[in-house]
Amino acid sequence: MDSRALSSVSLPTWDVVYVDATGSTNAVAAATPVPGRVVVTDHQTAGRGRLDRGWETPAGVALTFSAVIDPELPDAQWPWLPLLAGVAVADAVRRATALVTSLKWPNDVLVGDRKLAGILVERVAGPAGPVAVVGVGVNVHQTELPVPYATSLALEGATLDRADLLQAVLAGIAGELAGWRSSEGDPTGLRASYRAQCGTLGRDVRVELPGGGEVVGRAEDVDDQGRLVVRVAGGGTCALSAGDVVHLHQPNPPPALS
Ligand code: BT5
């Protein structure tokens, strides 16, 4: 199908390396963590999700790649990286297909309530300090998916070449990174883009915390550190930096952007 085009993507600002098949593009990128390097494969055989979960994609139908990025910003701003990648993926899909996408905090890209794309950001030691490996998986041509709450571009009626999608997502990541760096890590612009697309805001949610336990309440905001602010029963709020969100009820109107 589009494997041939995927194998020959070449971009000025990224060093794109194609492999026919590999376990995890994040693992390959982490092994040679040169900023600007992108590892893309036609068939990822042991894809990784967050918290040691898996990411399953058959050969020839999904976009699976990892980009090595030196954010050149203080550690405190790094939590914005996965959110930034989510914005770039959602923008690229929306522009190319006219599908209505949304972001489920922190970084799932949804069509309706189904997951189209997942993102895994890992921090690894690079040649000149820590770098981020930003792994992106988008369901493109699949007609069958491993979980009932997933979807693909094909199932949503959209046809898109994986090479074109890769280029659009990488251009989006580069553009978002440039804006973020030029503001010296002030996340105001990125936060506005994120909040405008975040379907979690205004919804009742259950957030399952990484260490066990959960928080139930109304998702009110994403703060300037990228944390989800949840108003819990009784009126207080808590800001969560990690967790799995379950959307509980129908959405309310989103909050006004500040
Ligand atoms: C993620 O984790 O969503 C991050 C996925 C990142 C995958 C990319 S592909 C390129 C790069 N290399 C890698 O090895 N990984 C990255 P999480 O939020 O933990 O979601 C994982 C869960 O999504 C699984 O436990 C399944 O329930 C579900 N899942 C697995 N495969 C899926 C698929 N193809 N589409 C939608 N959901 C899937």
XYZ file of C-alpha atoms and ligand atoms in Angstrom:
296
model
C 0.000 0.000 0.000
C 1.916 3.067 1.218
C 4.914 1.160 2.646
C 7.157 2.275 -0.175
C 6.404 5.964 0.426
C 6.921 5.494 4.157
C 10.346 3.983 3.550
C 11.557 7.033 1.640
C 10.375 9.994 3.722
C 13.038 12.663 3.828
C 12.728 15.981 5.624
C 15.114 18.902 6.057
C 14.847 19.244 9.832
C 14.643 15.568 10.770
C 16.910 12.594 10.112
C 14.306 9.943 9.272
C 15.481 6.335 9.562
C 13.160 3.617 8.219
C 13.191 -0.011 9.327
C 10.927 -2.692 7.843
C 10.123 -4.213 11.209
C 11.230 -3.756 14.790
C 10.065 -4.440 18.318
C 9.558 -0.845 19.468
C 10.599 2.330 17.660
C 11.012 3.966 21.070
C 13.598 1.332 21.994
C 15.471 1.773 18.689
C 15.463 5.576 19.034
C 16.598 5.350 22.655
C 19.562 3.206 21.618
C 20.985 6.066 19.485
C 19.374 9.140 21.045
C 20.594 11.803 18.636
C 18.293 14.857 18.677
C 16.453 15.152 15.374
C 16.564 11.411 14.653
C 13.229 9.816 13.764
C 12.760 6.047 13.646
C 9.755 4.826 11.675
C 8.726 1.281 10.884
C 6.248 -0.527 8.669
C 5.685 -3.153 11.341
C 6.164 -2.621 15.049
C 6.027 -6.037 16.662
C 6.313 -5.212 20.369
C 4.955 -1.674 20.679
C 4.906 -0.156 24.127
C 2.253 1.902 25.829
C 2.522 3.775 29.098
C 3.000 1.885 32.368
C 4.330 -1.241 30.621
C 1.184 -1.697 28.584
C 1.337 -2.748 24.945
C 0.543 -1.027 21.655
C -0.640 -3.482 19.026
C -0.438 -2.811 15.296
C -0.289 -5.284 12.412
C 2.194 -4.923 9.538
C 1.700 -2.242 6.912
C -1.318 -0.424 8.306
C -0.317 1.858 11.185
C 1.952 4.848 11.583
C 4.437 4.025 14.330
C 7.444 6.246 14.857
C 9.642 7.826 17.519
C 11.371 11.203 17.388
C 14.362 12.119 19.542
C 13.954 15.643 20.861
C 16.108 17.893 22.986
C 13.507 20.335 24.296
C 16.250 22.846 25.272
C 14.050 23.903 28.140
C 14.120 23.414 31.909
C 12.993 20.073 33.294
C 9.908 21.682 34.798
C 8.544 22.224 31.277
C 9.081 18.645 30.058
C 5.595 17.456 31.073
C 4.305 19.574 28.187
C 6.085 17.373 25.615
C 3.484 14.592 25.373
C 0.700 17.157 25.295
C 2.526 19.029 22.530
C 2.815 15.812 20.521
C -0.903 15.184 20.975
C -1.703 18.642 19.620
C 0.542 18.010 16.595
C -1.091 14.648 15.827
C -4.627 15.986 16.230
C -3.869 19.031 14.054
C -2.324 16.883 11.317
C -5.246 14.452 11.264
C -7.843 17.203 11.286
C -6.212 19.162 8.480
C -5.716 16.121 6.269
C -9.070 14.439 6.805
C -11.582 16.974 8.159
C -12.381 14.470 10.944
C -13.356 15.961 14.285
C -10.650 14.993 16.759
C -10.207 15.703 20.437
C -7.539 15.125 23.025
C -8.162 13.049 26.100
C -5.802 14.196 28.812
C -2.939 13.695 28.821
C -2.356 12.725 25.203
C -4.772 10.289 23.604
C -6.133 11.488 20.278
C -9.784 10.530 19.971
C -12.414 10.530 17.267
C -15.661 10.590 19.168
C -14.893 8.511 22.250
C -12.552 6.138 20.448
C -8.775 6.177 20.528
C -7.123 6.932 17.218
C -3.596 7.564 18.449
C -1.428 7.077 21.500
C 1.789 8.762 22.582
C 4.607 7.548 24.788
C 7.320 9.988 25.868
C 10.396 8.624 27.584
C 13.366 10.507 28.991
C 16.734 8.972 28.162
C 20.399 9.962 28.382
C 21.594 11.614 25.156
C 25.123 12.494 24.026
C 24.944 15.923 25.694
C 22.353 15.450 28.415
C 18.839 14.094 28.733
C 16.642 13.920 25.648
C 13.050 12.889 25.061
C 11.990 9.982 22.877
C 8.533 10.912 21.631
C 6.747 7.814 20.362
C 3.590 8.158 18.299
C 1.207 5.430 17.148
C -1.684 6.281 14.821
C -4.200 3.717 13.576
C -4.377 4.434 9.855
C -5.558 1.589 7.607
C -6.668 -0.953 10.219
C -10.119 -2.435 9.856
C -9.757 -4.446 13.065
C -8.413 -3.115 16.323
C -7.186 -4.772 19.500
C -9.637 -3.051 21.864
C -13.283 -2.010 21.403
C -12.642 1.624 22.349
C -10.136 2.143 19.499
C -10.655 3.416 15.986
C -8.646 4.043 12.840
C -8.728 6.584 10.053
C -10.043 3.865 7.721
C -12.890 2.988 10.084
C -13.754 6.701 10.281
C -13.941 6.826 6.491
C -10.672 8.668 5.917
C -7.923 7.614 3.518
C -4.495 8.971 4.268
C -1.029 7.990 3.167
C 1.168 7.176 6.171
C 4.133 9.050 4.672
C 2.042 12.223 4.326
C 0.771 11.837 7.868
C 4.309 11.346 9.212
C 5.487 14.505 7.480
C 2.527 16.520 8.738
C 2.944 15.340 12.330
C 6.696 16.023 12.306
C 6.110 19.484 10.844
C 3.561 20.115 13.571
C 5.905 18.942 16.321
C 8.699 21.130 14.934
C 6.384 24.149 14.734
C 5.025 23.679 18.244
C 8.555 23.168 19.589
C 9.801 26.334 17.893
C 6.967 28.386 19.379
C 7.474 26.881 22.818
C 11.228 27.504 22.764
C 10.878 31.068 21.468
C 8.647 31.816 24.431
C 11.465 30.359 26.600
C 9.191 27.660 27.902
C 6.246 29.903 28.689
C 3.467 27.420 27.937
C 0.738 30.028 27.400
C 0.360 29.467 23.647
C 0.692 25.703 23.848
C -1.705 25.598 26.777
C -4.306 27.542 24.803
C -3.969 25.154 21.831
C -4.198 22.174 24.131
C -7.189 23.424 26.106
C -9.057 24.305 22.930
C -8.833 20.667 21.813
C -9.039 18.875 25.139
C -12.317 16.960 25.294
C -11.659 16.012 28.911
C -12.326 19.544 30.175
C -15.817 20.103 31.463
C -16.458 16.389 31.858
C -17.000 14.217 34.877
C -14.031 11.915 35.083
C -12.509 9.110 37.038
C -8.726 9.325 37.038
C -6.940 6.091 37.863
C -3.635 7.012 39.461
C -0.370 5.248 38.534
C 0.322 4.108 42.085
C -3.228 2.825 42.617
C -6.252 4.733 43.853
C -8.429 7.106 41.898
C -9.825 10.624 41.832
C -13.430 11.264 40.764
C -14.728 14.714 39.921
C -15.189 17.341 37.235
C -12.157 18.046 34.996
C -11.879 21.828 35.143
C -8.602 22.865 33.625
C -5.093 22.033 32.490
C -2.704 24.186 34.487
C 0.552 25.831 33.408
C 2.472 22.643 34.203
C 0.191 20.517 32.002
C -1.542 18.963 35.003
C -5.228 18.074 34.948
C -7.135 20.080 37.548
C -10.068 18.093 38.920
C -12.764 19.501 41.206
C -13.644 16.732 43.602
C -16.826 16.168 45.592
C -16.799 18.560 48.522
C -15.446 21.429 46.441
C -11.654 21.189 46.566
C -9.430 20.733 43.534
C -6.440 18.538 42.888
C -3.857 18.842 40.115
C -2.802 15.513 38.629
C 0.430 15.025 36.705
C -0.246 11.435 35.591
C -3.121 9.008 35.374
C -5.623 7.250 33.149
C -8.774 9.239 32.584
C -12.176 7.645 32.140
C -14.789 10.047 30.757
C -17.932 9.356 32.762
C -20.814 11.370 31.290
C -21.687 13.542 28.356
C -19.574 16.661 27.939
C -20.543 20.056 29.305
C -19.670 23.231 27.420
C -15.885 23.763 27.566
C -14.561 26.493 29.868
C -13.682 29.855 28.339
C -10.041 30.124 27.307
C -7.898 32.523 29.296
C -0.345 4.770 24.750
O -0.259 4.097 25.924
O -1.374 5.131 24.226
C 0.995 5.004 24.110
C 1.132 4.299 22.791
C 2.403 4.690 22.107
C 2.668 3.838 20.913
C 3.844 4.356 20.113
S 3.992 3.522 18.610
C 5.566 4.168 18.353
C 6.259 4.192 19.693
N 6.963 2.976 19.961
C 6.441 2.298 20.992
O 6.846 1.202 21.431
N 5.392 2.995 21.487
C 5.204 4.244 20.794
P -1.479 3.857 26.905
O -2.197 5.150 27.155
O -0.883 3.136 28.048
O -2.452 2.924 26.080
C -2.151 1.559 25.910
C -3.471 0.824 25.795
O -4.089 1.167 24.550
C -3.329 -0.690 25.764
O -3.307 -1.223 27.058
C -4.579 -1.107 25.001
O -5.701 -1.120 25.862
C -4.788 0.053 24.038
N -4.260 -0.225 22.709
C -3.301 -1.099 22.310
N -3.099 -1.024 20.998
C -3.927 -0.063 20.544
C -4.202 0.484 19.266
N -3.556 0.106 18.172
N -5.136 1.458 19.188
C -5.802 1.895 20.261
N -5.602 1.411 21.498
C -4.675 0.441 21.633
